[in-house]
Amino acid sequence: MEWNYYDTFITVAPDCPAEYGIAPPDKKSGKTKPGIEFELVAEQPYVYTQEELLFEVHARHKGIPEEEFAEHKEEFYKKPTACMRASMLPKKYGWGIHFNAEGKLALIPRESPEYQRFLAGEVENVKIVPAMRNSRK
C-alpha cells in the first residue's frame, strides 16, 4: 500500500490558530507525536517519506528499540493510519508540508516567502491540498 505524496504541498488548515510556524511543546511525560514529527523533519528536511516518518514517529513514541523495527513495521503498515494532512503541524502549529518528486518531505513555515510561493501556485508541478480542519464546521 502506497501512503506517500509526491510533488504536493499541504497548506495549514483553514482554522489553524498559529500565525507562524511554531515548535510543538513537550509534555512533562516527554515528547508528543507532533513534537517528534517536528524534530525529525526540521532537523532533516527531505530525508523522510510520509510512510517512513509515520513509522519512525510511532516507534519513537512507543519506545520501540531500533533492533525491533522490522517486526513492528509489518504490523504497523497493516493498520490504517492518518496521513500528514491530519498532523497537528499543519492543523495547529502553522507548518506547511512540501513533498518533493521523490516523496520526501520538508516543513515550510506559513509566514515564509517560500510558503507564499507555494500558496500562490508559483512552484510548478505541485499539487496544493489543505490540511484537515480542526473542527467539523
PDB file of C-alpha atoms in Angstrom:
ATOM      1  CA  MET A   1       0.000   0.000   0.000  1.00  0.00           C
ATOM      2  CA  GLU A   2       1.393   3.389  -1.029  1.00  0.00           C
ATOM      3  CA  TRP A   3       0.954   6.137   1.578  1.00  0.00           C
ATOM      4  CA  ASN A   4       3.273   8.745   0.123  1.00  0.00           C
ATOM      5  CA  TYR A   5       2.578  12.100  -1.513  1.00  0.00           C
ATOM      6  CA  TYR A   6       4.626  13.318  -4.483  1.00  0.00           C
ATOM      7  CA  ASP A   7       5.004  16.898  -5.745  1.00  0.00           C
ATOM      8  CA  THR A   8       2.413  18.028  -3.206  1.00  0.00           C
ATOM      9  CA  PHE A   9       2.123  20.918  -0.772  1.00  0.00           C
ATOM     10  CA  ILE A  10      -0.120  20.598   2.283  1.00  0.00           C
ATOM     11  CA  THR A  11      -1.218  24.050   3.428  1.00  0.00           C
ATOM     12  CA  VAL A  12      -2.069  24.853   7.021  1.00  0.00           C
ATOM     13  CA  ALA A  13      -5.654  24.082   7.987  1.00  0.00           C
ATOM     14  CA  PRO A  14      -8.160  26.875   7.306  1.00  0.00           C
ATOM     15  CA  ASP A  15      -8.824  27.083  11.050  1.00  0.00           C
ATOM     16  CA  CYS A  16      -5.176  26.799  12.190  1.00  0.00           C
ATOM     17  CA  PRO A  17      -4.718  29.135  15.178  1.00  0.00           C
ATOM     18  CA  ALA A  18      -0.964  29.721  14.659  1.00  0.00           C
ATOM     19  CA  GLU A  19       0.016  32.818  12.683  1.00  0.00           C
ATOM     20  CA  TYR A  20       3.518  31.467  12.139  1.00  0.00           C
ATOM     21  CA  GLY A  21       5.287  28.102  12.380  1.00  0.00           C
ATOM     22  CA  ILE A  22       5.988  27.172  15.986  1.00  0.00           C
ATOM     23  CA  ALA A  23       7.632  24.130  17.550  1.00  0.00           C
ATOM     24  CA  PRO A  24       5.150  21.881  19.361  1.00  0.00           C
ATOM     25  CA  PRO A  25       5.732  21.924  23.122  1.00  0.00           C
ATOM     26  CA  ASP A  26       6.765  18.800  25.006  1.00  0.00           C
ATOM     27  CA  LYS A  27       4.683  17.366  27.816  1.00  0.00           C
ATOM     28  CA  LYS A  28       6.072  16.612  31.257  1.00  0.00           C
ATOM     29  CA  SER A  29       5.995  12.945  30.293  1.00  0.00           C
ATOM     30  CA  GLY A  30       8.127  13.562  27.186  1.00  0.00           C
ATOM     31  CA  LYS A  31       7.769  14.293  23.504  1.00  0.00           C
ATOM     32  CA  THR A  32       4.375  14.352  21.814  1.00  0.00           C
ATOM     33  CA  LYS A  33       3.783  12.879  18.349  1.00  0.00           C
ATOM     34  CA  PRO A  34       3.776  16.381  16.769  1.00  0.00           C
ATOM     35  CA  GLY A  35       6.964  17.143  18.692  1.00  0.00           C
ATOM     36  CA  ILE A  36       8.667  14.044  17.317  1.00  0.00           C
ATOM     37  CA  GLU A  37       7.439  14.809  13.765  1.00  0.00           C
ATOM     38  CA  PHE A  38       8.757  18.346  14.058  1.00  0.00           C
ATOM     39  CA  GLU A  39      12.113  17.294  15.474  1.00  0.00           C
ATOM     40  CA  LEU A  40      12.739  14.685  12.773  1.00  0.00           C
ATOM     41  CA  VAL A  41      11.677  16.776   9.776  1.00  0.00           C
ATOM     42  CA  ALA A  42      13.043  20.149  10.917  1.00  0.00           C
ATOM     43  CA  GLU A  43      16.455  18.603  11.548  1.00  0.00           C
ATOM     44  CA  GLN A  44      16.405  16.509   8.362  1.00  0.00           C
ATOM     45  CA  PRO A  45      14.342  18.116   5.577  1.00  0.00           C
ATOM     46  CA  TYR A  46      13.712  15.964   2.511  1.00  0.00           C
ATOM     47  CA  VAL A  47      15.028  12.808   4.195  1.00  0.00           C
ATOM     48  CA  TYR A  48      11.783  11.019   5.141  1.00  0.00           C
ATOM     49  CA  THR A  49       8.817   9.942   3.043  1.00  0.00           C
ATOM     50  CA  GLN A  50       5.430  10.068   4.739  1.00  0.00           C
ATOM     51  CA  GLU A  51       5.498   6.281   5.276  1.00  0.00           C
ATOM     52  CA  GLU A  52       8.966   6.405   6.827  1.00  0.00           C
ATOM     53  CA  LEU A  53       8.120   9.361   9.032  1.00  0.00           C
ATOM     54  CA  LEU A  54       4.847   7.904  10.293  1.00  0.00           C
ATOM     55  CA  PHE A  55       6.561   4.676  11.325  1.00  0.00           C
ATOM     56  CA  GLU A  56       9.582   6.446  12.857  1.00  0.00           C
ATOM     57  CA  VAL A  57       7.282   8.684  14.920  1.00  0.00           C
ATOM     58  CA  HIS A  58       5.208   5.679  16.010  1.00  0.00           C
ATOM     59  CA  ALA A  59       8.312   3.725  17.003  1.00  0.00           C
ATOM     60  CA  ARG A  60       9.858   6.596  18.973  1.00  0.00           C
ATOM     61  CA  HIS A  61       6.570   7.485  20.663  1.00  0.00           C
ATOM     62  CA  LYS A  62       6.052   3.855  21.736  1.00  0.00           C
ATOM     63  CA  GLY A  63       9.701   3.393  22.711  1.00  0.00           C
ATOM     64  CA  ILE A  64      10.301   0.534  20.261  1.00  0.00           C
ATOM     65  CA  PRO A  65      14.019  -0.335  20.091  1.00  0.00           C
ATOM     66  CA  GLU A  66      15.593   0.021  16.645  1.00  0.00           C
ATOM     67  CA  GLU A  67      16.509  -3.671  16.543  1.00  0.00           C
ATOM     68  CA  GLU A  68      12.772  -4.489  16.725  1.00  0.00           C
ATOM     69  CA  PHE A  69      11.723  -2.111  13.921  1.00  0.00           C
ATOM     70  CA  ALA A  70      11.445  -4.824  11.253  1.00  0.00           C
ATOM     71  CA  GLU A  71       8.941  -6.928  13.178  1.00  0.00           C
ATOM     72  CA  HIS A  72       6.859  -3.886  14.169  1.00  0.00           C
ATOM     73  CA  LYS A  73       6.883  -2.281  10.704  1.00  0.00           C
ATOM     74  CA  GLU A  74       4.862  -5.017   9.041  1.00  0.00           C
ATOM     75  CA  GLU A  75       2.207  -4.833  11.760  1.00  0.00           C
ATOM     76  CA  PHE A  76       2.158  -1.018  11.648  1.00  0.00           C
ATOM     77  CA  TYR A  77       1.506  -0.886   7.893  1.00  0.00           C
ATOM     78  CA  LYS A  78      -1.399  -3.351   8.136  1.00  0.00           C
ATOM     79  CA  LYS A  79      -3.496  -0.805  10.051  1.00  0.00           C
ATOM     80  CA  PRO A  80      -4.992   2.368   8.566  1.00  0.00           C
ATOM     81  CA  THR A  81      -3.068   5.450   9.682  1.00  0.00           C
ATOM     82  CA  ALA A  82      -3.891   9.141   9.342  1.00  0.00           C
ATOM     83  CA  CYS A  83      -1.780  10.961   6.762  1.00  0.00           C
ATOM     84  CA  MET A  84       0.175  14.184   7.269  1.00  0.00           C
ATOM     85  CA  ARG A  85      -2.921  16.220   6.346  1.00  0.00           C
ATOM     86  CA  ALA A  86      -4.200  15.201   9.793  1.00  0.00           C
ATOM     87  CA  SER A  87      -0.930  16.051  11.561  1.00  0.00           C
ATOM     88  CA  MET A  88      -1.021  18.764  14.207  1.00  0.00           C
ATOM     89  CA  LEU A  89       1.889  20.503  12.443  1.00  0.00           C
ATOM     90  CA  PRO A  90      -0.348  21.987   9.701  1.00  0.00           C
ATOM     91  CA  LYS A  91      -3.532  21.862  11.801  1.00  0.00           C
ATOM     92  CA  LYS A  92      -2.325  23.642  14.934  1.00  0.00           C
ATOM     93  CA  TYR A  93       1.310  24.733  14.727  1.00  0.00           C
ATOM     94  CA  GLY A  94       1.457  26.698  11.443  1.00  0.00           C
ATOM     95  CA  TRP A  95       3.579  24.463   9.216  1.00  0.00           C
ATOM     96  CA  GLY A  96       3.017  23.719   5.554  1.00  0.00           C
ATOM     97  CA  ILE A  97       4.444  20.424   4.329  1.00  0.00           C
ATOM     98  CA  HIS A  98       6.141  20.070   0.945  1.00  0.00           C
ATOM     99  CA  PHE A  99       6.656  16.660  -0.640  1.00  0.00           C
ATOM    100  CA  ASN A 100       9.171  16.644  -3.497  1.00  0.00           C
ATOM    101  CA  ALA A 101       9.196  14.404  -6.589  1.00  0.00           C
ATOM    102  CA  GLU A 102      10.772  11.589  -4.538  1.00  0.00           C
ATOM    103  CA  GLY A 103       8.059  11.848  -1.867  1.00  0.00           C
ATOM    104  CA  LYS A 104      10.484  13.271   0.711  1.00  0.00           C
ATOM    105  CA  LEU A 105       9.041  15.981   2.947  1.00  0.00           C
ATOM    106  CA  ALA A 106      10.075  19.283   4.495  1.00  0.00           C
ATOM    107  CA  LEU A 107       8.342  21.787   6.762  1.00  0.00           C
ATOM    108  CA  ILE A 108       7.620  25.273   5.433  1.00  0.00           C
ATOM    109  CA  PRO A 109       6.560  27.922   7.994  1.00  0.00           C
ATOM    110  CA  ARG A 110       3.363  29.706   6.992  1.00  0.00           C
ATOM    111  CA  GLU A 111       4.929  33.164   7.439  1.00  0.00           C
ATOM    112  CA  SER A 112       7.765  32.450   4.972  1.00  0.00           C
ATOM    113  CA  PRO A 113       8.067  33.752   1.386  1.00  0.00           C
ATOM    114  CA  GLU A 114       8.503  30.122   0.278  1.00  0.00           C
ATOM    115  CA  TYR A 115       5.096  29.214   1.761  1.00  0.00           C
ATOM    116  CA  GLN A 116       3.522  32.150  -0.085  1.00  0.00           C
ATOM    117  CA  ARG A 117       5.074  30.981  -3.381  1.00  0.00           C
ATOM    118  CA  PHE A 118       3.555  27.522  -2.933  1.00  0.00           C
ATOM    119  CA  LEU A 119       0.195  29.027  -1.969  1.00  0.00           C
ATOM    120  CA  ALA A 120       0.196  31.352  -4.995  1.00  0.00           C
ATOM    121  CA  GLY A 121       0.896  28.434  -7.342  1.00  0.00           C
ATOM    122  CA  GLU A 122       4.300  29.830  -8.321  1.00  0.00           C
ATOM    123  CA  VAL A 123       6.025  26.475  -7.817  1.00  0.00           C
ATOM    124  CA  GLU A 124       5.402  24.385 -10.933  1.00  0.00           C
ATOM    125  CA  ASN A 125       4.017  20.860 -10.904  1.00  0.00           C
ATOM    126  CA  VAL A 126       2.994  20.928  -7.252  1.00  0.00           C
ATOM    127  CA  LYS A 127      -0.499  19.939  -6.187  1.00  0.00           C
ATOM    128  CA  ILE A 128      -1.882  22.052  -3.324  1.00  0.00           C
ATOM    129  CA  VAL A 129      -4.066  20.360  -0.698  1.00  0.00           C
ATOM    130  CA  PRO A 130      -5.218  21.792   2.625  1.00  0.00           C
ATOM    131  CA  ALA A 131      -4.613  20.146   5.963  1.00  0.00           C
ATOM    132  CA  MET A 132      -7.731  18.784   7.583  1.00  0.00           C
ATOM    133  CA  ARG A 133      -9.720  21.225   9.669  1.00  0.00           C
ATOM    134  CA  ASN A 134      -9.585  21.089  13.445  1.00  0.00           C
ATOM    135  CA  SER A 135     -13.364  21.289  13.745  1.00  0.00           C
ATOM    136  CA  ARG A 136     -16.162  19.846  11.643  1.00  0.00           C
ATOM    137  CA  LYS A 137     -17.827  23.202  10.980  1.00  0.00           C
TER     138      LYS A 137
END
